[in-house]
Coordinates of C-alpha atoms and ligand atoms in Angstrom, one line a residue:
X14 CA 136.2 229.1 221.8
X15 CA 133.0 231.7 220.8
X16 CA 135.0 233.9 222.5
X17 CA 132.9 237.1 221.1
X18 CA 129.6 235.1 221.2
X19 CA 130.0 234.0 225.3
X20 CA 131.1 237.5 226.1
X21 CA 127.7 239.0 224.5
X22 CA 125.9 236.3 227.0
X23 CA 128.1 236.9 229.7
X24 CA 127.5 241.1 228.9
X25 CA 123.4 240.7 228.3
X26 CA 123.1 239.2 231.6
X27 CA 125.5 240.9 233.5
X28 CA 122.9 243.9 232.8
X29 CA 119.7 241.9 233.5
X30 CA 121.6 240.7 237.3
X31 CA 121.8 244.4 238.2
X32 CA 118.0 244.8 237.4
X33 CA 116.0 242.4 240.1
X34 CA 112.3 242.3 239.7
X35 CA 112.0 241.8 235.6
X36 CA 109.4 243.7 233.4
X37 CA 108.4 242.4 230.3
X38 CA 110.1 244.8 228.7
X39 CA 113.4 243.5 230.6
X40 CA 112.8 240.2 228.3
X41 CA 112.5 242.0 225.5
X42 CA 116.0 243.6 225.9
X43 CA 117.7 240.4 226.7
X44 CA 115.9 238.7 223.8
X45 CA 117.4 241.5 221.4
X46 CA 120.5 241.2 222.8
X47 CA 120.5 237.8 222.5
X48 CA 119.6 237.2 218.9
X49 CA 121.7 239.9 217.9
X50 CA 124.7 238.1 219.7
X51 CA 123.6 234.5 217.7
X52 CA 123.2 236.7 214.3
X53 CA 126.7 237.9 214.6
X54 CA 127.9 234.7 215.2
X55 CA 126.9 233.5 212.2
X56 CA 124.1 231.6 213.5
X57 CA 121.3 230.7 210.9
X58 CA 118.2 232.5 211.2
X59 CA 115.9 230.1 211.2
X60 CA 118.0 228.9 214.2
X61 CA 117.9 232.6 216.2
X62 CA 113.9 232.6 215.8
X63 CA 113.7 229.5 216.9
X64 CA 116.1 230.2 220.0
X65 CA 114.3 233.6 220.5
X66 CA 110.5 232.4 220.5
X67 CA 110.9 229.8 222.7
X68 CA 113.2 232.2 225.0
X69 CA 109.9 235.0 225.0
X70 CA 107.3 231.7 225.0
X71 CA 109.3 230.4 228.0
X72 CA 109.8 233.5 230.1
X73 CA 106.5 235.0 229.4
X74 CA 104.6 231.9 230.8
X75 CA 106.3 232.4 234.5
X76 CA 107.4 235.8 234.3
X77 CA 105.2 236.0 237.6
X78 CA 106.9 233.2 238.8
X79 CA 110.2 234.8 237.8
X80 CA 109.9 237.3 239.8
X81 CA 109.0 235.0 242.9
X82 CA 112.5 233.7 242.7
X83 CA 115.1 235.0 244.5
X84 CA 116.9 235.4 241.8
X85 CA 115.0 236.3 238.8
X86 CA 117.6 237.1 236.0
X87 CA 119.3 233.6 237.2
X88 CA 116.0 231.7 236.4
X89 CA 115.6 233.6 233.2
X90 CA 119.9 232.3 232.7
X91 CA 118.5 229.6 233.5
X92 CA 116.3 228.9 230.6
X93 CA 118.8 230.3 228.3
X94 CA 121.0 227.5 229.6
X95 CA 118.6 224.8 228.7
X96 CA 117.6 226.4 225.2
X97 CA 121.2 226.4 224.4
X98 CA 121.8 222.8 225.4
X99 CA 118.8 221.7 222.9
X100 CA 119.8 223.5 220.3
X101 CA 123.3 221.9 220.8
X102 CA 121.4 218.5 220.6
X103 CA 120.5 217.7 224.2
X104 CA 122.9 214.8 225.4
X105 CA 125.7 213.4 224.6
X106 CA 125.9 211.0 221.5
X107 CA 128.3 208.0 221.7
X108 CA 129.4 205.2 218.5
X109 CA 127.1 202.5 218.4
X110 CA 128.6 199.3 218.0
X111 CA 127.6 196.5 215.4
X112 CA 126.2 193.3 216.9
X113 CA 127.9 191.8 214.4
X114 CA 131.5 193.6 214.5
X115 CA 133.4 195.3 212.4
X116 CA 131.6 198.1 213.0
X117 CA 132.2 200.4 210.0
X118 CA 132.5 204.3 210.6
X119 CA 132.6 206.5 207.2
X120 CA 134.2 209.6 207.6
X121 CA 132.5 212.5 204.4
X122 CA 133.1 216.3 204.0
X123 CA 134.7 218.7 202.2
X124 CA 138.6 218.6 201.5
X125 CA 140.7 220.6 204.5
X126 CA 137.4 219.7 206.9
X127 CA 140.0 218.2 208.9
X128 CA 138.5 214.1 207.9
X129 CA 142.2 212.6 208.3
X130 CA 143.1 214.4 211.0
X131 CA 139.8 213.1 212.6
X132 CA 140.8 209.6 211.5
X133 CA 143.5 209.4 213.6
X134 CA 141.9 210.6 216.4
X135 CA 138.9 208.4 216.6
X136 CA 141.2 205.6 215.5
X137 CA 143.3 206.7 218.8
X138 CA 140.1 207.0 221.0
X139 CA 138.8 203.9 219.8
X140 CA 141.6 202.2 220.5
X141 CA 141.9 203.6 224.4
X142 CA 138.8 202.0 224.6
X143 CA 140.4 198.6 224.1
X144 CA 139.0 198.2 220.5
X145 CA 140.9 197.1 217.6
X146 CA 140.6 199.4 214.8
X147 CA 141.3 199.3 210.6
X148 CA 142.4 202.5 209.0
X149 CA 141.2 202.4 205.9
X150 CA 142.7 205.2 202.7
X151 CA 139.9 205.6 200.4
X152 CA 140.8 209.5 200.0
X153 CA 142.9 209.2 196.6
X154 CA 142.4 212.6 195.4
X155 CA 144.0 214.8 197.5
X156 CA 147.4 215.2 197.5
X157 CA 149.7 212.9 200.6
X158 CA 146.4 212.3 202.1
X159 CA 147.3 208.2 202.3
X160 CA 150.5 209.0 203.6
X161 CA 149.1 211.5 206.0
X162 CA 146.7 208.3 207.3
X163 CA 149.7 206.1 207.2
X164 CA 152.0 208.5 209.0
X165 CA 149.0 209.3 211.5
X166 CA 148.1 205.5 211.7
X167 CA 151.8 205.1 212.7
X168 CA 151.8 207.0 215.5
X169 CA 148.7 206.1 216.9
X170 CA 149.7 202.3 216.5
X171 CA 146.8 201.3 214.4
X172 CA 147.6 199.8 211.5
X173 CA 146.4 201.7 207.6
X174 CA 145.1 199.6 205.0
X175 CA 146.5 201.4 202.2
X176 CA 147.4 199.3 198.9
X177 CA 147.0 202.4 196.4
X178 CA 149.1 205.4 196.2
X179 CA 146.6 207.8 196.4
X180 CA 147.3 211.6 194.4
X181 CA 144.1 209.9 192.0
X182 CA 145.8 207.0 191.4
X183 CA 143.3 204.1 192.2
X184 CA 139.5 203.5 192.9
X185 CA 138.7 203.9 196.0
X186 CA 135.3 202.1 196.1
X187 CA 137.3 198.7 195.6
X188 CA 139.6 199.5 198.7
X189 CA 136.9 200.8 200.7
X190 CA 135.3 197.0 199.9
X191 CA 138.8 195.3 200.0
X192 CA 139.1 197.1 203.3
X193 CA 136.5 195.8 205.2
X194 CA 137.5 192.3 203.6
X195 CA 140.7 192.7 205.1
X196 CA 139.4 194.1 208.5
X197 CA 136.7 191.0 208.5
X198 CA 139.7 188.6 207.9
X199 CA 142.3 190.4 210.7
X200 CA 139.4 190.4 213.3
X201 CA 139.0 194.1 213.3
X202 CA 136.4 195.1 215.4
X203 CA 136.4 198.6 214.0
X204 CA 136.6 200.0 210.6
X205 CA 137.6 203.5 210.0
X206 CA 137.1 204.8 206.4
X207 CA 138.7 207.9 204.9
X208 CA 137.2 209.4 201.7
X209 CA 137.9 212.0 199.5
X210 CA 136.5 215.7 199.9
X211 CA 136.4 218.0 196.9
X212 CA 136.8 222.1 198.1
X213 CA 132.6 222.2 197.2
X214 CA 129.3 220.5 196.8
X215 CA 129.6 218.4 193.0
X216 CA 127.7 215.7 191.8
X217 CA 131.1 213.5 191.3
X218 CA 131.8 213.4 195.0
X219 CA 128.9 212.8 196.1
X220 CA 128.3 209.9 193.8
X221 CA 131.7 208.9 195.4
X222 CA 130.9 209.0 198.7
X223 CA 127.4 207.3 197.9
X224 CA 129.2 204.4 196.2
X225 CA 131.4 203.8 198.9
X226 CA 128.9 203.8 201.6
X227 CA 126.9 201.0 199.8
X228 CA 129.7 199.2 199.2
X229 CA 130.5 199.0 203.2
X230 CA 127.6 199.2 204.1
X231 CA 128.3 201.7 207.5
X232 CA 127.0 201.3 210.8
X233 CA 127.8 205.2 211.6
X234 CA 128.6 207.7 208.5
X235 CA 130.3 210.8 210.0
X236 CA 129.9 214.1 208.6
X237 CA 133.4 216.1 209.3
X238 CA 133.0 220.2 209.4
X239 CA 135.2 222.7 209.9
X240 CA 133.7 224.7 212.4
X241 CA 135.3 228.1 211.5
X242 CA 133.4 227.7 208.3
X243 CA 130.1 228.7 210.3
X244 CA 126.5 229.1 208.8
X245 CA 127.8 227.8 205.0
X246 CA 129.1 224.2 206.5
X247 CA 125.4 223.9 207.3
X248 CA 124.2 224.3 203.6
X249 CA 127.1 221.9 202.9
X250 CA 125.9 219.4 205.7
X251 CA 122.0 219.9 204.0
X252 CA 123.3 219.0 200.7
X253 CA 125.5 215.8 202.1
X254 CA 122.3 215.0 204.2
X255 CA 120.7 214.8 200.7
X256 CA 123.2 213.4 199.1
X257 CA 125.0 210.9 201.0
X258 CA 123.0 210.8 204.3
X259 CA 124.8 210.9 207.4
X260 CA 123.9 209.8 211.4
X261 CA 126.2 212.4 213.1
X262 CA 128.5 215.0 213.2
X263 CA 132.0 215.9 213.7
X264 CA 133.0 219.9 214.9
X265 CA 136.5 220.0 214.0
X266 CA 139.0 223.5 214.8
X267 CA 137.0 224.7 218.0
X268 CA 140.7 225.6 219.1
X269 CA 140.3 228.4 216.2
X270 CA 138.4 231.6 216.4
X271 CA 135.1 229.9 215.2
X272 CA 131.9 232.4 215.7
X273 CA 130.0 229.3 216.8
X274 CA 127.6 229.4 213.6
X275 CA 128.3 226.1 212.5
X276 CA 127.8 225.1 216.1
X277 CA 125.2 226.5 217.0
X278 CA 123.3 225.3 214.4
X279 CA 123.9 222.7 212.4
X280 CA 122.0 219.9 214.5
X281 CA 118.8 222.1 214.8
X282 CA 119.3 222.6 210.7
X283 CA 119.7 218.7 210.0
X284 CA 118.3 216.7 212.8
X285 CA 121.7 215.0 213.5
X286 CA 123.5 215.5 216.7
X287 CA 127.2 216.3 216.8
X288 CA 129.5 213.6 218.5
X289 CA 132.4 214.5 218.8
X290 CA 134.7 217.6 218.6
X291 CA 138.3 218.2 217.6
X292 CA 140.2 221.1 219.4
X293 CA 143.3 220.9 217.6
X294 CA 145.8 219.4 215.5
X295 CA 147.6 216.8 217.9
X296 CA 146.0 213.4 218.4
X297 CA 144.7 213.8 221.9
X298 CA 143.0 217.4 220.4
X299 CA 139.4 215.5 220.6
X300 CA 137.0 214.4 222.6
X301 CA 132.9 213.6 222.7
X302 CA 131.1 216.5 222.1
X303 CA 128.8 217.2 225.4
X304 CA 125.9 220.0 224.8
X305 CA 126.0 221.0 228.0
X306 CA 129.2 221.4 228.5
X307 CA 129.5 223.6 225.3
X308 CA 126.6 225.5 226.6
X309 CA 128.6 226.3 229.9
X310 CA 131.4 227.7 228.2
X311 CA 129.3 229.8 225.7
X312 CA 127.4 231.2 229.3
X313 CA 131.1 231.8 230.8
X314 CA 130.8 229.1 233.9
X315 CA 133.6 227.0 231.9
X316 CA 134.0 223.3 231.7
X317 CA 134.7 222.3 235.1
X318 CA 133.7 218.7 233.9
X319 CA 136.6 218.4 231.2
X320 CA 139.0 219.8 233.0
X321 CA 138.6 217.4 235.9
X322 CA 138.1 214.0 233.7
X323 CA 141.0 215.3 232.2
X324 CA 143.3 216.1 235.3
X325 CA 141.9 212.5 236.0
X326 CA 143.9 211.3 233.1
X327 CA 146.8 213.0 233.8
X328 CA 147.5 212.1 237.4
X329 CA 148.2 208.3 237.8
X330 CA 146.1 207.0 241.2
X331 CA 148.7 207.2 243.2
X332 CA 149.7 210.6 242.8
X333 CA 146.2 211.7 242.8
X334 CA 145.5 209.8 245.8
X335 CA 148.2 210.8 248.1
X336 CA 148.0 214.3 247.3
X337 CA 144.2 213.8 248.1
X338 CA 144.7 212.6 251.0
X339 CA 147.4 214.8 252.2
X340 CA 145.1 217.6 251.2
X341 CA 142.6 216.0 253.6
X342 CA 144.7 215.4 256.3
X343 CA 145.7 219.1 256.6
X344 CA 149.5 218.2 256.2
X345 CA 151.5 221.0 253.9
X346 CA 151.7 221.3 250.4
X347 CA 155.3 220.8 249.5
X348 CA 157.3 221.7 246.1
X349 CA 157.5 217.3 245.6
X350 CA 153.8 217.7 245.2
X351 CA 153.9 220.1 243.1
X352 CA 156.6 218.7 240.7
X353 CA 154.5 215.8 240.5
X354 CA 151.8 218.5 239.3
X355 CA 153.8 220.0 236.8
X356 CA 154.9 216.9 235.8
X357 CA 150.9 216.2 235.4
X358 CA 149.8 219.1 234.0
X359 CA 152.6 218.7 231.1
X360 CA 150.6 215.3 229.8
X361 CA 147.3 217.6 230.2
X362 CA 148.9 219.4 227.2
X363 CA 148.1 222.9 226.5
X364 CA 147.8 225.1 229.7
X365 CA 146.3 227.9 227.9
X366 CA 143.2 225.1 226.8
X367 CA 143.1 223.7 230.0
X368 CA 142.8 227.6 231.7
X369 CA 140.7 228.2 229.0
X370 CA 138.2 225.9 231.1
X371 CA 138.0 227.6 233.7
X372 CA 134.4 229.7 234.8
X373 CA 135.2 233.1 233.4
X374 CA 138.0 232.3 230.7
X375 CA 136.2 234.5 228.3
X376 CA 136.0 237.6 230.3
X377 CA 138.5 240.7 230.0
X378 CA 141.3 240.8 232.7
X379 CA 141.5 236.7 232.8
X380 CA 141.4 236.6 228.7
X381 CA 144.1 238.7 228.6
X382 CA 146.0 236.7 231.2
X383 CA 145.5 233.7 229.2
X384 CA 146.7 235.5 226.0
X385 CA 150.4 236.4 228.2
X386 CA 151.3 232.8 229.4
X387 CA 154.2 231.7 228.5
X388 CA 153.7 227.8 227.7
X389 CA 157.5 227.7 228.5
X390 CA 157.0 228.9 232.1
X391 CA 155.9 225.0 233.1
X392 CA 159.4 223.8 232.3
X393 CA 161.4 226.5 233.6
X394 CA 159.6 226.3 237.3
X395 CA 160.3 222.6 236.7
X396 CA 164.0 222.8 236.5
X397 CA 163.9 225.0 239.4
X398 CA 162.4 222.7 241.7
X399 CA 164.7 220.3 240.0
X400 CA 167.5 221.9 241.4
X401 CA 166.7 221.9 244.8
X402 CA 167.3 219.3 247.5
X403 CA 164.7 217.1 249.1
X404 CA 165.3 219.0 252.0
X405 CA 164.5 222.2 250.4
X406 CA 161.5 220.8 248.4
X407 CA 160.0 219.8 251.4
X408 CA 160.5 222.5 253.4
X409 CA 160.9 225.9 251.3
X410 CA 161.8 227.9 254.5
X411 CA 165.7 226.8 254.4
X412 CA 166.1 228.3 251.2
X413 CA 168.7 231.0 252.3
X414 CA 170.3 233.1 249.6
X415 CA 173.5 230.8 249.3
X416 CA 171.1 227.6 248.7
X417 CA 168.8 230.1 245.9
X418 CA 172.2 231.3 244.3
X419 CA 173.0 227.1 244.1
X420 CA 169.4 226.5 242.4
X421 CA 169.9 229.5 240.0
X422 CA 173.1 227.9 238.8
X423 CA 172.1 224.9 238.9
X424 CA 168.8 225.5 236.5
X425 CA 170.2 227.9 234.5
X426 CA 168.0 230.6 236.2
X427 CA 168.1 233.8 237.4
X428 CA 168.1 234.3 241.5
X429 CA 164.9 236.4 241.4
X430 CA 163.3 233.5 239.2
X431 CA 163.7 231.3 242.0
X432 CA 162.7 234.0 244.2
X433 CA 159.7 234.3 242.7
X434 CA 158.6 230.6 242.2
X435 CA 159.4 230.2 246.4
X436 CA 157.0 233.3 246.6
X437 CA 154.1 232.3 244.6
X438 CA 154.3 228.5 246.0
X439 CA 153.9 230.2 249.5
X440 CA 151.1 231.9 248.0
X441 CA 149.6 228.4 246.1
X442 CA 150.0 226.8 250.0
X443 CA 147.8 229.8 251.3
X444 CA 145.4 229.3 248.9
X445 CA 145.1 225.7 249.6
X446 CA 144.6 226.5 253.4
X447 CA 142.0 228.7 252.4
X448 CA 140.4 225.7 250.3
X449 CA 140.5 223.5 253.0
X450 CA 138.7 225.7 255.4
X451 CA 135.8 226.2 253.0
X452 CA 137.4 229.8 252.6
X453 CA 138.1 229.5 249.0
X454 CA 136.2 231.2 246.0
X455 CA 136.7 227.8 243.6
X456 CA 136.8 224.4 243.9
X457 CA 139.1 222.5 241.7
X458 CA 139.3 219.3 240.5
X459 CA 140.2 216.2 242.9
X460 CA 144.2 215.7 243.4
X461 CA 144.6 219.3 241.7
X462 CA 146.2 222.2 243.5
X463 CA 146.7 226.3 242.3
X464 CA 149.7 225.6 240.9
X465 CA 152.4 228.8 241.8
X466 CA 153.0 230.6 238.6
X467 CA 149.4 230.3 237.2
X468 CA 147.3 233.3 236.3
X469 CA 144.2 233.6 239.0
X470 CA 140.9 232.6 237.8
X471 CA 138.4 235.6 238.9
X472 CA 135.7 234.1 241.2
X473 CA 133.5 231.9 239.8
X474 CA 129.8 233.1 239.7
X475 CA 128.3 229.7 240.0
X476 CA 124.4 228.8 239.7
X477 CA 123.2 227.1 242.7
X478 CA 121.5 224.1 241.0
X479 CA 119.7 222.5 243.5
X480 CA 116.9 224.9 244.4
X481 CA 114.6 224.1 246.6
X482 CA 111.4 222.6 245.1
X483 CA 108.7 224.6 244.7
X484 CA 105.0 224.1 246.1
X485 CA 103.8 226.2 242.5
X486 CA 103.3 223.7 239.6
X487 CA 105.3 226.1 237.0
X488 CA 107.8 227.4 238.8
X489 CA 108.5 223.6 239.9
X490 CA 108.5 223.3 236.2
X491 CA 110.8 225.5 235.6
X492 CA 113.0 224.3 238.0
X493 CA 113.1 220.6 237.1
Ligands
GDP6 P1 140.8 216.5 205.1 O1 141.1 217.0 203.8 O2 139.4 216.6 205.5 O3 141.4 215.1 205.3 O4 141.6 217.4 206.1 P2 142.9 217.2 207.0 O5 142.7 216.1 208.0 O6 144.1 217.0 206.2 O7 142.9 218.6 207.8 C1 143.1 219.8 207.1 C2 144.0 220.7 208.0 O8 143.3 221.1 209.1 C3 145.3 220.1 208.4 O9 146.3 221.0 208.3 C4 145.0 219.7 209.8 O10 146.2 219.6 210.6 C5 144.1 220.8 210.3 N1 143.2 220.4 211.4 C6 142.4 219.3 211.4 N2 141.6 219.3 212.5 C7 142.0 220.4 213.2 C8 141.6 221.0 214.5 O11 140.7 220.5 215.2 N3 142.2 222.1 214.8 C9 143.1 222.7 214.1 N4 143.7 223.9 214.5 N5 143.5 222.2 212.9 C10 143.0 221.1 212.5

């Protein structure tokens, strides 16, 4: 995700670090650096001023103070840190629900923005929640789009009111109302509406989307956009704003090589915040969009917070809580736990996203890591450990070569794969030593070990956030 973008940020300050006490003129080299970083990425310029102006109003005031701190490039990261989080929209936006349910959700945008996709997965996410939503198929234009809701509805289990055929057959202003009839009548406390995108801006969709939305009258009107797109969604999104009017946003395929224009700065552009984001094609590809999170991975410390909520997800409690407290206890790591781990890790879906979290992700060596694995290499280690006794997973010393020839066969491996995954859980149970003794570089989620097999994060170069406060007034207010 901004892959080039975050490794311009991660490069500009990785040159300001080796400086320590800052000149103005040290600003003024980030700041170019910076904006030209947001330019490439597609960023819009009225966007990069604004980022770059408040960066040089910012650092200029305390550049004194700056230079007090221990760490003066770090405070000046700092800043960046926070400019990047407002310009992402600050906090976290969540659905507001209707007093008086349904609530309605409109889905607009262009055609391919990825809005039935999205349907599905809000739909899904809604219903995790414990909600009881209505798919509703007012896109009629484009071609299979009401079967792809129905087909998506289907396997999501939430049921797709959908009594036209779609491929421009039928209106769909009178089964967007008929919809919300229907929802009203079924107790739906959620209605999810689908409309039809055109591949541009023209009059006739937007008088489309307008009619619909009086007709149901929407408690939140989502504008979908395809985040590769970058800085022409946002002239799209103006012209929706104008046209249709929208309350938030909706960054779909950050899993694709998306400069981060669109991003970066299509709230500061129309006002509206971005709520959620969609990472990929499957269901579970989605999630609320966080600023600050996004503002961590563009700076290279990763999303630490995803990755844990979801490792949270993936382990049931009691896994998670005997492996916790095992890890506590000092007792060994043994190849059970880690089949439980792999078993894990496989409902966490793709390993390469998940590493992808990690502080650093961006960077050279561990990029390049990420690029090699082999998805595949999850299931293979687990038929290995499959193959072995109880005895042997719980003690990986009797493994003699008669007992690894057994596994081989058994798991249709080769002897040196087996040899290999015994080597590199030795290492994992080294590492977790390490961790437990406060030796260890990284801290990973609760109930999550270093699983044998996985590429090794570098380091990572965390921020200490809790400075101490400061007697000065605007080096306090800097900190805060
Ligand atoms: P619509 O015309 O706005 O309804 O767009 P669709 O929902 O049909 O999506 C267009 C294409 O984009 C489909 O092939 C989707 O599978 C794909 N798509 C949607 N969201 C994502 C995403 O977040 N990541 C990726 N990689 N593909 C997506």
């Amino acid at each position: 995700m901004f892959e080039s973008l975050s490794a311009k940020f991660q490069g500009a300050f990785a040159s300001l670090r080796s400086k320590g006490r800052l000149k103005s003129g040290d600003i003024a080299e980030i700041s170019n650096e910076i904006r030209s970083a947001l330019l490439d990425s597609d960023v819009a310029l009225s966007v990069v001023d604004f980022f770059i102006g408040e960066l040089k109003a910012r650092t200029d005031l305390v550049l004194e103070d700056l230079n007090k701190s221990t760490n003066p490039a770090n405070a000046v990261f700092e800043i960046v840190n926070s400019l990047l989080i407002e310009i992402l929209g600050g906090s976290a936006r969540r659905i507001r629900l209707a007093k008086n349910p349904p609530t309605v959700i409109l889905l607009t945008g262009l055609q391919g923005a990825g809005k039935t996709s999205l349907a599905g997965k809000l739909a899904k996410y809604l219903k995790d929640q414990g909600n009881t939503p209505l798919l509703v198929a007012s896109d009629l234009q484009r071609p299979n789009a009401v079967t792809q809701l129905q087909v998506v509805g289907e396997s999501v289990g939430v049921p797709v009111f959908a009594p036209e055929p779609g491929n421009g057959v039928g209106d769909p202003i009178t089964v967007a109302k008929n919809g919300l009839a229907f929802a009203k009548d079924k107790l739906h406390n959620i209605v999810i509406v689908d409309t039809a995108g055109r591949l541009g801006v023209d009059a006739q969709l937007m008088k489309e989307a307008k009619s619909i939305r009086d007709v149901v009258n929407p408690d939140e009107v989502l504008y979908v956009v395809d985040a590769m797109v970058g800085q022409d969604a946002v002239n799209t999104a103006k012209a929706f704003l104008d046209g249709v009017g929208f309350d938030a946003i909706v960054l779909t395929k950050l899993d694709g090589d998306a400069r981060g224009g669109a991003a970066l700065s299509i709230t500061q552009v129309t006002g509206k915040p971005i709520m959620f984001a969609a990472t990929g094609e499957k269901v579970t590809d989605f999630d609320l969009f966080y600023p600050d999170r996004m503002a961590s991975r563009i700076l290279g410390l990763g999303d630490i917070a995803t990755l844990a909520e979801q490792a949270k997800g993936a382990f049931d409690s009691d896994t998670a809580s005997k492996l916790e407290s095992k890890f506590a206890s000092g007792e060994d790591f043994t190849l059970d736990d880690f089949l439980a781990q792999l078993e894990a890790m496989k409902k966490m879906g793709s390993m390469t996203k998940l590493l992808g979290m990690l502080p650093g992700a961006n960077s050279g060596a561990m990029k390049k890591q990420l690029e090699q694995f082999d998805e595949g290499e999850l299931v293979k280690t687990q038929s290995i450990v499959q193959s072995m006794t109880p005895l042997e997973r719980n003690d990986p010393k009797v493994l003699n070569g008669s007992r690894r020839s057994r596994i081989a066969k058994g798991s249709g491996r080769q002897v040196s794969d087996v040899n290999s995954l015994v080597e590199r859980f030795s290492q994992a149970q080294k590492v977790m030593k390490q961790m437990r003794s406060g030796k260890g570089g990284m801290q990973l989620p609760p109930g999550m070990a270093l699983p044998a097999g996985m590429p090794k994060a570098p380091a990572a170069k965390v921020i200490n956030k809790k400075k101490s406060r400061s007697g000065n007034p605007a080096k306090r207010a800097l900190e805060s």
